[in-house]
Amino acid sequence: MNPEKDFAPLTPNIVRALNDKLYEKRKVAALEIEKLVREFVAQNNTVQIKHVIQTLSQEFALSQHPHSRKGGLIGLAACSIALGKDSGLYLKELIEPVLTCFNDADSRLRYYACEALYNIVKVARGAVLPHFNVLFDGLSKLAADPDPNVKSGSELLDRLLKDIVTESNKFDLVGFIPLLRERIYSNNQYARQFIISWILVLESVPDINLLDYLPEILDGLFQILGDNGKEIRKMCEVVLGEFLKEIKKNPSSVKFAEMANILVIHCQTTDDLIQLTAMCWMREFIQLAGRVMLPYSSGILTAVLPCLAYDDRKKSIKEVANVCNQSLMKLVTPEDDEPDEPKPAVQKQAEPNPDDSLAKQEGTASGGPDGSCDSTFSSGIGVFTPAGTERAPVTLHLDGIVQVLNCHLSDMAIGMMTRIAVLKWLYHLYIKTPRKMFRHTDSLFPILLQTLSDESDEVILKDLEVLAEIASSPAGQMDDPGPLDGPDLRVSHSELQVPTPGRAGLLKTPGTKGLECSPSTPTMNSYFYKFMINLLKRFSSERKLLEVRGGFIIRQLCLLLNAENIFHSMADILLREEDLKFASTMVHTLNTILLTSTELFQLRNQLKDLKTPNYRHAYDLIQKFGDLEVTVDFLTEVDKLVQLIECPIFTYLRLQLLDVKNNPYLIKALYGLLMLLPQSSAFQLLSHRLQCVPNPELLQTGDGLKAAPKSQKADSPSIDYAELLQHFERVQKKHLEVRHQRSGRGDHLDRRVVL
């Protein structure tokens, strides 16, 4: 510094002391400066005051000499103290040189800068708020200072500034948000801690509505939540918790739509705390904002669905994700199946109605579309209707949702619970929005068929529900399924008979799972026949699927759809099947299901009640067998038929053997089977059964005998029930004797399988 330079009105002694290396001498100079400035204030000499501040700033605080910079800082603080309430007139000139010293390489000088700024701010109080951004910027840097003394000094200044902001009602939040948005992405843990502490303070000030600007900083907050420091994570949790409480209290002022994608991103992170917190926010958003969240459904499902397959290590995330999934699903209503056309804006006030499955209320969040909320959502949370805003109702666009669902269902590595949730979504969409969903059926159909090979029975059950809804929905009547695959399967679905209204009623039984909640009528559409064809093709190409799951799949379909239609269509398709071995296997499978499964009980009763000569037909068929080559496979099938006749399902048939007069072709058919068999165990089994058939004369009643001619009465003594019972006892005794004899020879007669 040039000693000959004129620093007036500063005296040479003041200048010399300010440049001294000793703090005590610089302090004495500061007291002299304070005295000098007070005199200028008393004289209202603003020119001299500005000259003193400029000299201290340019010649000292911004000097190249470290001791001069220290003298300049303490001198500026002395000026501020002398100015008192008038310091606000000179704050820019006082603050800027001090903040410059915050970047000094000398830690002692940075500390003195903190001290000087503390004194300046303490005197000015609320007058420093117009300069808050530059103060905050400087403090955010010192918060990460490696020197503990500097950090300690910055913390004192930070607390003072927070007190001033808390006391004031003139804080410029709009001007501060851009700086906060920028600094919130700092990776330094001390800077992060500094940012979080300020957000907590601002959130606690009643006159500052930080919630309006939450979309600007929410992403940064979730970034900080992933910090390695336990204390910082805890602080950030508290901040996010406070914001969520505020959102629940004032949902009408929340910009849900602007934050939806932020939550979607953080719901997919690998950090458990971030993911759980974001998922909890998503749950509240869906329940509070209602249909405002529908446009973000595809993103929400992308984030939520994988979480449903988490194990117990992430049980909390899984549970919250499940609530999100269920709540989002409830937002889809039949009204969403209407054409995507502009609708008049509607705004109405509604009270939640516990009798309604979905209490809807039109309204908008600031910056988002209309919202509605399910009345069954979490208690204590009402639906909001922002005042003074009207927008068009939310339109559900299924393209993105279906794409996400298709992608997850196609991923074989994804968890079982996720696949079940996807299928539940598809079923729900086909129920609520069938017309829109049928536009996507051609893309979904192949993967739904492929899912039938899933390892989980529960997944297959849900998959069959979706396929059954596709095949029976009236919305499918309007769509052309296109050409059917395979040259041997080109059959018009018009050839298949649609059940009459009378038969449709047969489906409305307690066992018809899936149809009770479906608005679909039990009639076929263009996809039914296509489904049957592709199902049989899949059984043909995957014989293991037919062996392991074929019966299970067909039985479930008989519950979900009209069993008669299923058997009729499959029989029609198998008539054109070129692979006779597969056709034979399939017929055998269908016969076994028809004859033995409880799901086909009703259809079996229908077949029993048919007023057609069934037994005559069976007898005629057996006569035709005489013209066929008798092979081992053929005899095996006849053997199985004999075993079936002995099973409980054919109890009614065995009882019909008592009515010899009205069932002659039944007895002839059974004798025909007996003649086809070699004298094997099946032969003996059927033979013993036929020996139990009574003589028709034994079954004549007393009335019948009285009506006979006199000559017959004379020749035939009267027979009562006692004699009839004696006949059956003799036959049974003979049967037991033969059975006892054969048991000693290891005959497998008693080891037959009863289905």
PDB file of C-alpha atoms in Angstrom, residues 419-650:
ATOM      1  CA  ARG A 419     -47.930 -60.872 -13.006  1.00  0.00           C
ATOM      2  CA  ILE A 420     -51.128 -61.418 -11.028  1.00  0.00           C
ATOM      3  CA  ALA A 421     -51.483 -57.660 -10.529  1.00  0.00           C
ATOM      4  CA  VAL A 422     -51.019 -57.079 -14.264  1.00  0.00           C
ATOM      5  CA  LEU A 423     -53.741 -59.600 -15.072  1.00  0.00           C
ATOM      6  CA  LYS A 424     -56.052 -58.016 -12.494  1.00  0.00           C
ATOM      7  CA  TRP A 425     -55.475 -54.676 -14.197  1.00  0.00           C
ATOM      8  CA  LEU A 426     -56.297 -56.113 -17.600  1.00  0.00           C
ATOM      9  CA  TYR A 427     -59.449 -57.742 -16.284  1.00  0.00           C
ATOM     10  CA  HIS A 428     -60.470 -54.501 -14.558  1.00  0.00           C
ATOM     11  CA  LEU A 429     -59.921 -52.495 -17.732  1.00  0.00           C
ATOM     12  CA  TYR A 430     -61.927 -54.971 -19.812  1.00  0.00           C
ATOM     13  CA  ILE A 431     -64.761 -54.690 -17.290  1.00  0.00           C
ATOM     14  CA  LYS A 432     -64.721 -50.901 -16.932  1.00  0.00           C
ATOM     15  CA  THR A 433     -63.595 -49.810 -20.404  1.00  0.00           C
ATOM     16  CA  PRO A 434     -64.333 -52.722 -22.778  1.00  0.00           C
ATOM     17  CA  ARG A 435     -64.740 -50.661 -25.956  1.00  0.00           C
ATOM     18  CA  LYS A 436     -61.378 -48.966 -25.571  1.00  0.00           C
ATOM     19  CA  MET A 437     -59.657 -52.159 -24.449  1.00  0.00           C
ATOM     20  CA  PHE A 438     -60.791 -54.201 -27.444  1.00  0.00           C
ATOM     21  CA  ARG A 439     -58.664 -51.929 -29.622  1.00  0.00           C
ATOM     22  CA  HIS A 440     -55.659 -53.498 -27.887  1.00  0.00           C
ATOM     23  CA  THR A 441     -56.863 -57.094 -27.803  1.00  0.00           C
ATOM     24  CA  ASP A 442     -54.937 -58.236 -30.881  1.00  0.00           C
ATOM     25  CA  SER A 443     -51.648 -57.150 -29.273  1.00  0.00           C
ATOM     26  CA  LEU A 444     -52.550 -58.645 -25.887  1.00  0.00           C
ATOM     27  CA  PHE A 445     -54.003 -61.939 -27.108  1.00  0.00           C
ATOM     28  CA  PRO A 446     -50.705 -63.750 -27.900  1.00  0.00           C
ATOM     29  CA  ILE A 447     -49.091 -62.960 -24.556  1.00  0.00           C
ATOM     30  CA  LEU A 448     -52.259 -63.940 -22.687  1.00  0.00           C
ATOM     31  CA  LEU A 449     -52.189 -67.315 -24.421  1.00  0.00           C
ATOM     32  CA  GLN A 450     -48.503 -67.696 -23.630  1.00  0.00           C
ATOM     33  CA  THR A 451     -49.194 -66.965 -19.960  1.00  0.00           C
ATOM     34  CA  LEU A 452     -51.229 -70.168 -19.777  1.00  0.00           C
ATOM     35  CA  SER A 453     -47.859 -71.940 -19.516  1.00  0.00           C
ATOM     36  CA  ASP A 454     -47.004 -70.057 -16.314  1.00  0.00           C
ATOM     37  CA  GLU A 455     -45.772 -72.101 -13.360  1.00  0.00           C
ATOM     38  CA  SER A 456     -48.280 -70.566 -10.958  1.00  0.00           C
ATOM     39  CA  ASP A 457     -51.865 -71.828 -10.822  1.00  0.00           C
ATOM     40  CA  GLU A 458     -52.978 -68.449  -9.494  1.00  0.00           C
ATOM     41  CA  VAL A 459     -51.474 -66.670 -12.485  1.00  0.00           C
ATOM     42  CA  ILE A 460     -53.229 -69.079 -14.842  1.00  0.00           C
ATOM     43  CA  LEU A 461     -56.537 -68.543 -13.070  1.00  0.00           C
ATOM     44  CA  LYS A 462     -56.297 -64.764 -13.493  1.00  0.00           C
ATOM     45  CA  ASP A 463     -55.160 -65.207 -17.073  1.00  0.00           C
ATOM     46  CA  LEU A 464     -58.184 -67.363 -17.819  1.00  0.00           C
ATOM     47  CA  GLU A 465     -60.459 -64.741 -16.293  1.00  0.00           C
ATOM     48  CA  VAL A 466     -59.074 -62.150 -18.705  1.00  0.00           C
ATOM     49  CA  LEU A 467     -59.360 -64.475 -21.695  1.00  0.00           C
ATOM     50  CA  ALA A 468     -62.890 -65.454 -20.698  1.00  0.00           C
ATOM     51  CA  GLU A 469     -63.899 -61.810 -20.438  1.00  0.00           C
ATOM     52  CA  ILE A 470     -62.414 -61.135 -23.864  1.00  0.00           C
ATOM     53  CA  ALA A 471     -64.269 -64.100 -25.315  1.00  0.00           C
ATOM     54  CA  SER A 472     -67.644 -63.232 -23.779  1.00  0.00           C
ATOM     55  CA  SER A 473     -67.743 -59.435 -23.680  1.00  0.00           C
ATOM     56  CA  PRO A 474     -70.416 -57.852 -25.892  1.00  0.00           C
ATOM     57  CA  ALA A 475     -67.827 -55.217 -26.839  1.00  0.00           C
ATOM     58  CA  GLY A 476     -66.021 -57.922 -28.795  1.00  0.00           C
ATOM     59  CA  GLN A 477     -68.973 -58.379 -31.108  1.00  0.00           C
ATOM     60  CA  MET A 478     -67.954 -55.232 -32.974  1.00  0.00           C
ATOM     61  CA  ASP A 479     -64.446 -56.371 -33.693  1.00  0.00           C
ATOM     62  CA  ASP A 480     -63.304 -58.690 -36.464  1.00  0.00           C
ATOM     63  CA  PRO A 481     -60.670 -61.060 -35.095  1.00  0.00           C
ATOM     64  CA  GLY A 482     -59.080 -61.371 -38.518  1.00  0.00           C
ATOM     65  CA  PRO A 483     -58.054 -64.518 -40.355  1.00  0.00           C
ATOM     66  CA  LEU A 484     -57.602 -67.545 -38.176  1.00  0.00           C
ATOM     67  CA  ASP A 485     -54.186 -69.158 -38.099  1.00  0.00           C
ATOM     68  CA  GLY A 486     -53.597 -72.548 -39.692  1.00  0.00           C
ATOM     69  CA  PRO A 487     -54.987 -74.006 -42.932  1.00  0.00           C
ATOM     70  CA  ASP A 488     -56.713 -76.792 -41.046  1.00  0.00           C
ATOM     71  CA  LEU A 489     -58.536 -74.460 -38.684  1.00  0.00           C
ATOM     72  CA  ARG A 490     -60.261 -72.056 -41.042  1.00  0.00           C
ATOM     73  CA  VAL A 491     -63.741 -72.398 -39.655  1.00  0.00           C
ATOM     74  CA  SER A 492     -66.231 -69.579 -39.565  1.00  0.00           C
ATOM     75  CA  HIS A 493     -67.377 -68.798 -36.047  1.00  0.00           C
ATOM     76  CA  SER A 494     -70.859 -68.440 -37.481  1.00  0.00           C
ATOM     77  CA  GLU A 495     -71.027 -72.248 -37.617  1.00  0.00           C
ATOM     78  CA  LEU A 496     -70.979 -72.374 -33.846  1.00  0.00           C
ATOM     79  CA  GLN A 497     -74.366 -72.092 -32.194  1.00  0.00           C
ATOM     80  CA  VAL A 498     -74.835 -69.218 -29.787  1.00  0.00           C
ATOM     81  CA  PRO A 499     -76.645 -70.280 -26.613  1.00  0.00           C
ATOM     82  CA  THR A 500     -80.263 -69.284 -26.373  1.00  0.00           C
ATOM     83  CA  PRO A 501     -81.419 -66.954 -23.597  1.00  0.00           C
ATOM     84  CA  GLY A 502     -82.715 -69.955 -21.736  1.00  0.00           C
ATOM     85  CA  ARG A 503     -79.355 -71.649 -21.745  1.00  0.00           C
ATOM     86  CA  ALA A 504     -77.585 -68.432 -20.897  1.00  0.00           C
ATOM     87  CA  GLY A 505     -79.279 -68.566 -17.567  1.00  0.00           C
ATOM     88  CA  LEU A 506     -77.448 -71.787 -16.818  1.00  0.00           C
ATOM     89  CA  LEU A 507     -74.310 -69.774 -16.212  1.00  0.00           C
ATOM     90  CA  LYS A 508     -75.842 -67.821 -13.366  1.00  0.00           C
ATOM     91  CA  THR A 509     -74.957 -70.310 -10.668  1.00  0.00           C
ATOM     92  CA  PRO A 510     -72.923 -69.833  -7.496  1.00  0.00           C
ATOM     93  CA  GLY A 511     -70.039 -71.655  -9.115  1.00  0.00           C
ATOM     94  CA  THR A 512     -69.681 -69.410 -12.123  1.00  0.00           C
ATOM     95  CA  LYS A 513     -66.718 -67.480 -10.841  1.00  0.00           C
ATOM     96  CA  GLY A 514     -65.911 -64.281 -12.612  1.00  0.00           C
ATOM     97  CA  LEU A 515     -69.339 -63.669 -14.120  1.00  0.00           C
ATOM     98  CA  GLU A 516     -70.991 -62.339 -10.972  1.00  0.00           C
ATOM     99  CA  CYS A 517     -69.095 -59.039 -11.186  1.00  0.00           C
ATOM    100  CA  SER A 518     -68.987 -58.866 -14.950  1.00  0.00           C
ATOM    101  CA  PRO A 519     -71.523 -56.884 -16.922  1.00  0.00           C
ATOM    102  CA  SER A 520     -70.940 -59.170 -19.887  1.00  0.00           C
ATOM    103  CA  THR A 521     -73.698 -61.454 -21.048  1.00  0.00           C
ATOM    104  CA  PRO A 522     -72.752 -65.133 -21.405  1.00  0.00           C
ATOM    105  CA  THR A 523     -72.740 -65.038 -25.176  1.00  0.00           C
ATOM    106  CA  MET A 524     -69.847 -65.546 -27.523  1.00  0.00           C
ATOM    107  CA  ASN A 525     -68.161 -62.878 -29.547  1.00  0.00           C
ATOM    108  CA  SER A 526     -65.706 -63.015 -32.422  1.00  0.00           C
ATOM    109  CA  TYR A 527     -62.832 -63.803 -30.064  1.00  0.00           C
ATOM    110  CA  PHE A 528     -64.427 -66.873 -28.504  1.00  0.00           C
ATOM    111  CA  TYR A 529     -63.812 -69.176 -31.438  1.00  0.00           C
ATOM    112  CA  LYS A 530     -60.396 -67.675 -32.020  1.00  0.00           C
ATOM    113  CA  PHE A 531     -59.574 -68.389 -28.389  1.00  0.00           C
ATOM    114  CA  MET A 532     -60.684 -72.011 -28.657  1.00  0.00           C
ATOM    115  CA  ILE A 533     -58.652 -72.538 -31.826  1.00  0.00           C
ATOM    116  CA  ASN A 534     -55.494 -71.024 -30.359  1.00  0.00           C
ATOM    117  CA  LEU A 535     -55.940 -72.901 -27.091  1.00  0.00           C
ATOM    118  CA  LEU A 536     -56.087 -76.230 -28.932  1.00  0.00           C
ATOM    119  CA  LYS A 537     -53.095 -75.222 -31.060  1.00  0.00           C
ATOM    120  CA  ARG A 538     -51.181 -74.508 -27.862  1.00  0.00           C
ATOM    121  CA  PHE A 539     -52.148 -77.891 -26.429  1.00  0.00           C
ATOM    122  CA  SER A 540     -51.010 -79.496 -29.685  1.00  0.00           C
ATOM    123  CA  SER A 541     -47.614 -77.789 -29.705  1.00  0.00           C
ATOM    124  CA  GLU A 542     -47.063 -78.124 -25.950  1.00  0.00           C
ATOM    125  CA  ARG A 543     -48.130 -81.627 -25.015  1.00  0.00           C
ATOM    126  CA  LYS A 544     -46.694 -81.161 -21.530  1.00  0.00           C
ATOM    127  CA  LEU A 545     -49.067 -78.244 -20.998  1.00  0.00           C
ATOM    128  CA  LEU A 546     -51.961 -80.486 -21.991  1.00  0.00           C
ATOM    129  CA  GLU A 547     -50.806 -83.281 -19.707  1.00  0.00           C
ATOM    130  CA  VAL A 548     -50.062 -81.127 -16.657  1.00  0.00           C
ATOM    131  CA  ARG A 549     -52.515 -78.260 -16.934  1.00  0.00           C
ATOM    132  CA  GLY A 550     -54.956 -79.161 -19.709  1.00  0.00           C
ATOM    133  CA  GLY A 551     -57.686 -80.477 -17.444  1.00  0.00           C
ATOM    134  CA  PHE A 552     -57.240 -77.622 -15.004  1.00  0.00           C
ATOM    135  CA  ILE A 553     -57.514 -74.984 -17.754  1.00  0.00           C
ATOM    136  CA  ILE A 554     -60.589 -76.497 -19.371  1.00  0.00           C
ATOM    137  CA  ARG A 555     -62.385 -76.961 -16.057  1.00  0.00           C
ATOM    138  CA  GLN A 556     -61.797 -73.330 -15.105  1.00  0.00           C
ATOM    139  CA  LEU A 557     -62.996 -72.156 -18.501  1.00  0.00           C
ATOM    140  CA  CYS A 558     -66.178 -74.145 -17.974  1.00  0.00           C
ATOM    141  CA  LEU A 559     -66.762 -72.109 -14.808  1.00  0.00           C
ATOM    142  CA  LEU A 560     -66.022 -68.799 -16.500  1.00  0.00           C
ATOM    143  CA  LEU A 561     -67.815 -69.434 -19.784  1.00  0.00           C
ATOM    144  CA  ASN A 562     -70.627 -71.634 -21.043  1.00  0.00           C
ATOM    145  CA  ALA A 563     -69.404 -75.233 -20.711  1.00  0.00           C
ATOM    146  CA  GLU A 564     -71.636 -76.421 -23.537  1.00  0.00           C
ATOM    147  CA  ASN A 565     -70.171 -73.819 -25.889  1.00  0.00           C
ATOM    148  CA  ILE A 566     -66.642 -74.849 -24.969  1.00  0.00           C
ATOM    149  CA  PHE A 567     -67.231 -78.544 -25.627  1.00  0.00           C
ATOM    150  CA  HIS A 568     -69.232 -77.835 -28.764  1.00  0.00           C
ATOM    151  CA  SER A 569     -66.587 -75.535 -30.242  1.00  0.00           C
ATOM    152  CA  MET A 570     -63.695 -77.844 -29.387  1.00  0.00           C
ATOM    153  CA  ALA A 571     -65.501 -80.789 -30.910  1.00  0.00           C
ATOM    154  CA  ASP A 572     -66.151 -78.738 -34.040  1.00  0.00           C
ATOM    155  CA  ILE A 573     -62.473 -77.763 -34.295  1.00  0.00           C
ATOM    156  CA  LEU A 574     -61.180 -81.283 -33.596  1.00  0.00           C
ATOM    157  CA  LEU A 575     -63.261 -82.625 -36.494  1.00  0.00           C
ATOM    158  CA  ARG A 576     -60.851 -80.790 -38.795  1.00  0.00           C
ATOM    159  CA  GLU A 577     -57.695 -81.726 -36.890  1.00  0.00           C
ATOM    160  CA  GLU A 578     -55.193 -83.551 -39.111  1.00  0.00           C
ATOM    161  CA  ASP A 579     -53.115 -84.884 -36.201  1.00  0.00           C
ATOM    162  CA  LEU A 580     -55.367 -87.784 -35.266  1.00  0.00           C
ATOM    163  CA  LYS A 581     -53.248 -88.804 -32.305  1.00  0.00           C
ATOM    164  CA  PHE A 582     -53.597 -85.365 -30.768  1.00  0.00           C
ATOM    165  CA  ALA A 583     -57.302 -85.344 -31.589  1.00  0.00           C
ATOM    166  CA  SER A 584     -57.698 -88.686 -29.830  1.00  0.00           C
ATOM    167  CA  THR A 585     -55.769 -87.445 -26.784  1.00  0.00           C
ATOM    168  CA  MET A 586     -57.827 -84.283 -26.674  1.00  0.00           C
ATOM    169  CA  VAL A 587     -61.112 -86.179 -26.955  1.00  0.00           C
ATOM    170  CA  HIS A 588     -60.015 -88.460 -24.148  1.00  0.00           C
ATOM    171  CA  THR A 589     -59.142 -85.439 -21.987  1.00  0.00           C
ATOM    172  CA  LEU A 590     -62.475 -83.771 -22.704  1.00  0.00           C
ATOM    173  CA  ASN A 591     -64.394 -86.984 -21.976  1.00  0.00           C
ATOM    174  CA  THR A 592     -62.588 -87.476 -18.673  1.00  0.00           C
ATOM    175  CA  ILE A 593     -63.365 -83.908 -17.639  1.00  0.00           C
ATOM    176  CA  LEU A 594     -66.981 -84.216 -18.718  1.00  0.00           C
ATOM    177  CA  LEU A 595     -67.509 -87.473 -16.872  1.00  0.00           C
ATOM    178  CA  THR A 596     -65.610 -86.806 -13.651  1.00  0.00           C
ATOM    179  CA  SER A 597     -65.189 -83.123 -12.812  1.00  0.00           C
ATOM    180  CA  THR A 598     -67.533 -81.272 -10.467  1.00  0.00           C
ATOM    181  CA  GLU A 599     -67.362 -78.202 -12.727  1.00  0.00           C
ATOM    182  CA  LEU A 600     -69.277 -80.127 -15.432  1.00  0.00           C
ATOM    183  CA  PHE A 601     -72.032 -81.390 -13.128  1.00  0.00           C
ATOM    184  CA  GLN A 602     -74.632 -79.164 -14.732  1.00  0.00           C
ATOM    185  CA  LEU A 603     -73.685 -80.146 -18.267  1.00  0.00           C
ATOM    186  CA  ARG A 604     -73.825 -83.820 -17.292  1.00  0.00           C
ATOM    187  CA  ASN A 605     -77.336 -83.281 -15.996  1.00  0.00           C
ATOM    188  CA  GLN A 606     -78.262 -81.627 -19.257  1.00  0.00           C
ATOM    189  CA  LEU A 607     -76.964 -84.642 -21.179  1.00  0.00           C
ATOM    190  CA  LYS A 608     -78.882 -87.024 -18.931  1.00  0.00           C
ATOM    191  CA  ASP A 609     -82.092 -85.125 -19.539  1.00  0.00           C
ATOM    192  CA  LEU A 610     -81.812 -85.196 -23.318  1.00  0.00           C
ATOM    193  CA  LYS A 611     -84.863 -86.896 -24.828  1.00  0.00           C
ATOM    194  CA  THR A 612     -82.798 -88.727 -27.434  1.00  0.00           C
ATOM    195  CA  PRO A 613     -82.054 -92.454 -27.872  1.00  0.00           C
ATOM    196  CA  ASN A 614     -78.545 -92.246 -26.456  1.00  0.00           C
ATOM    197  CA  TYR A 615     -78.290 -95.881 -25.517  1.00  0.00           C
ATOM    198  CA  ARG A 616     -79.512 -96.932 -28.960  1.00  0.00           C
ATOM    199  CA  HIS A 617     -76.737 -94.797 -30.419  1.00  0.00           C
ATOM    200  CA  ALA A 618     -74.192 -96.427 -28.090  1.00  0.00           C
ATOM    201  CA  TYR A 619     -75.395 -99.877 -29.107  1.00  0.00           C
ATOM    202  CA  ASP A 620     -75.147 -99.018 -32.804  1.00  0.00           C
ATOM    203  CA  LEU A 621     -71.605 -97.759 -32.324  1.00  0.00           C
ATOM    204  CA  ILE A 622     -70.574-100.946 -30.586  1.00  0.00           C
ATOM    205  CA  GLN A 623     -71.923-102.938 -33.517  1.00  0.00           C
ATOM    206  CA  LYS A 624     -69.627-100.902 -35.780  1.00  0.00           C
ATOM    207  CA  PHE A 625     -66.618-101.903 -33.686  1.00  0.00           C
ATOM    208  CA  GLY A 626     -66.894-105.375 -35.162  1.00  0.00           C
ATOM    209  CA  ASP A 627     -65.661-103.969 -38.470  1.00  0.00           C
ATOM    210  CA  LEU A 628     -62.602-102.335 -36.862  1.00  0.00           C
ATOM    211  CA  GLU A 629     -59.186-103.770 -36.130  1.00  0.00           C
ATOM    212  CA  VAL A 630     -59.048-104.736 -32.478  1.00  0.00           C
ATOM    213  CA  THR A 631     -55.722-103.443 -31.125  1.00  0.00           C
ATOM    214  CA  VAL A 632     -54.223-103.344 -27.665  1.00  0.00           C
ATOM    215  CA  ASP A 633     -54.921 -99.609 -27.466  1.00  0.00           C
ATOM    216  CA  PHE A 634     -58.527-100.244 -28.425  1.00  0.00           C
ATOM    217  CA  LEU A 635     -58.959-102.878 -25.721  1.00  0.00           C
ATOM    218  CA  THR A 636     -57.279-100.589 -23.208  1.00  0.00           C
ATOM    219  CA  GLU A 637     -59.817 -97.889 -23.943  1.00  0.00           C
ATOM    220  CA  VAL A 638     -62.696-100.370 -23.527  1.00  0.00           C
ATOM    221  CA  ASP A 639     -61.125-101.514 -20.240  1.00  0.00           C
ATOM    222  CA  LYS A 640     -61.058 -97.852 -19.052  1.00  0.00           C
ATOM    223  CA  LEU A 641     -64.687 -97.462 -20.035  1.00  0.00           C
ATOM    224  CA  VAL A 642     -65.626-100.468 -17.900  1.00  0.00           C
ATOM    225  CA  GLN A 643     -63.727 -98.968 -14.984  1.00  0.00           C
ATOM    226  CA  LEU A 644     -65.605 -95.701 -15.479  1.00  0.00           C
ATOM    227  CA  ILE A 645     -68.948 -97.488 -15.417  1.00  0.00           C
ATOM    228  CA  GLU A 646     -68.059 -98.753 -11.942  1.00  0.00           C
ATOM    229  CA  CYS A 647     -67.151 -95.294 -10.609  1.00  0.00           C
ATOM    230  CA  PRO A 648     -69.559 -93.127  -8.532  1.00  0.00           C
ATOM    231  CA  ILE A 649     -70.289 -90.794 -11.415  1.00  0.00           C
ATOM    232  CA  PHE A 650     -72.230 -93.569 -13.206  1.00  0.00           C
TER     233      PHE A 650
END
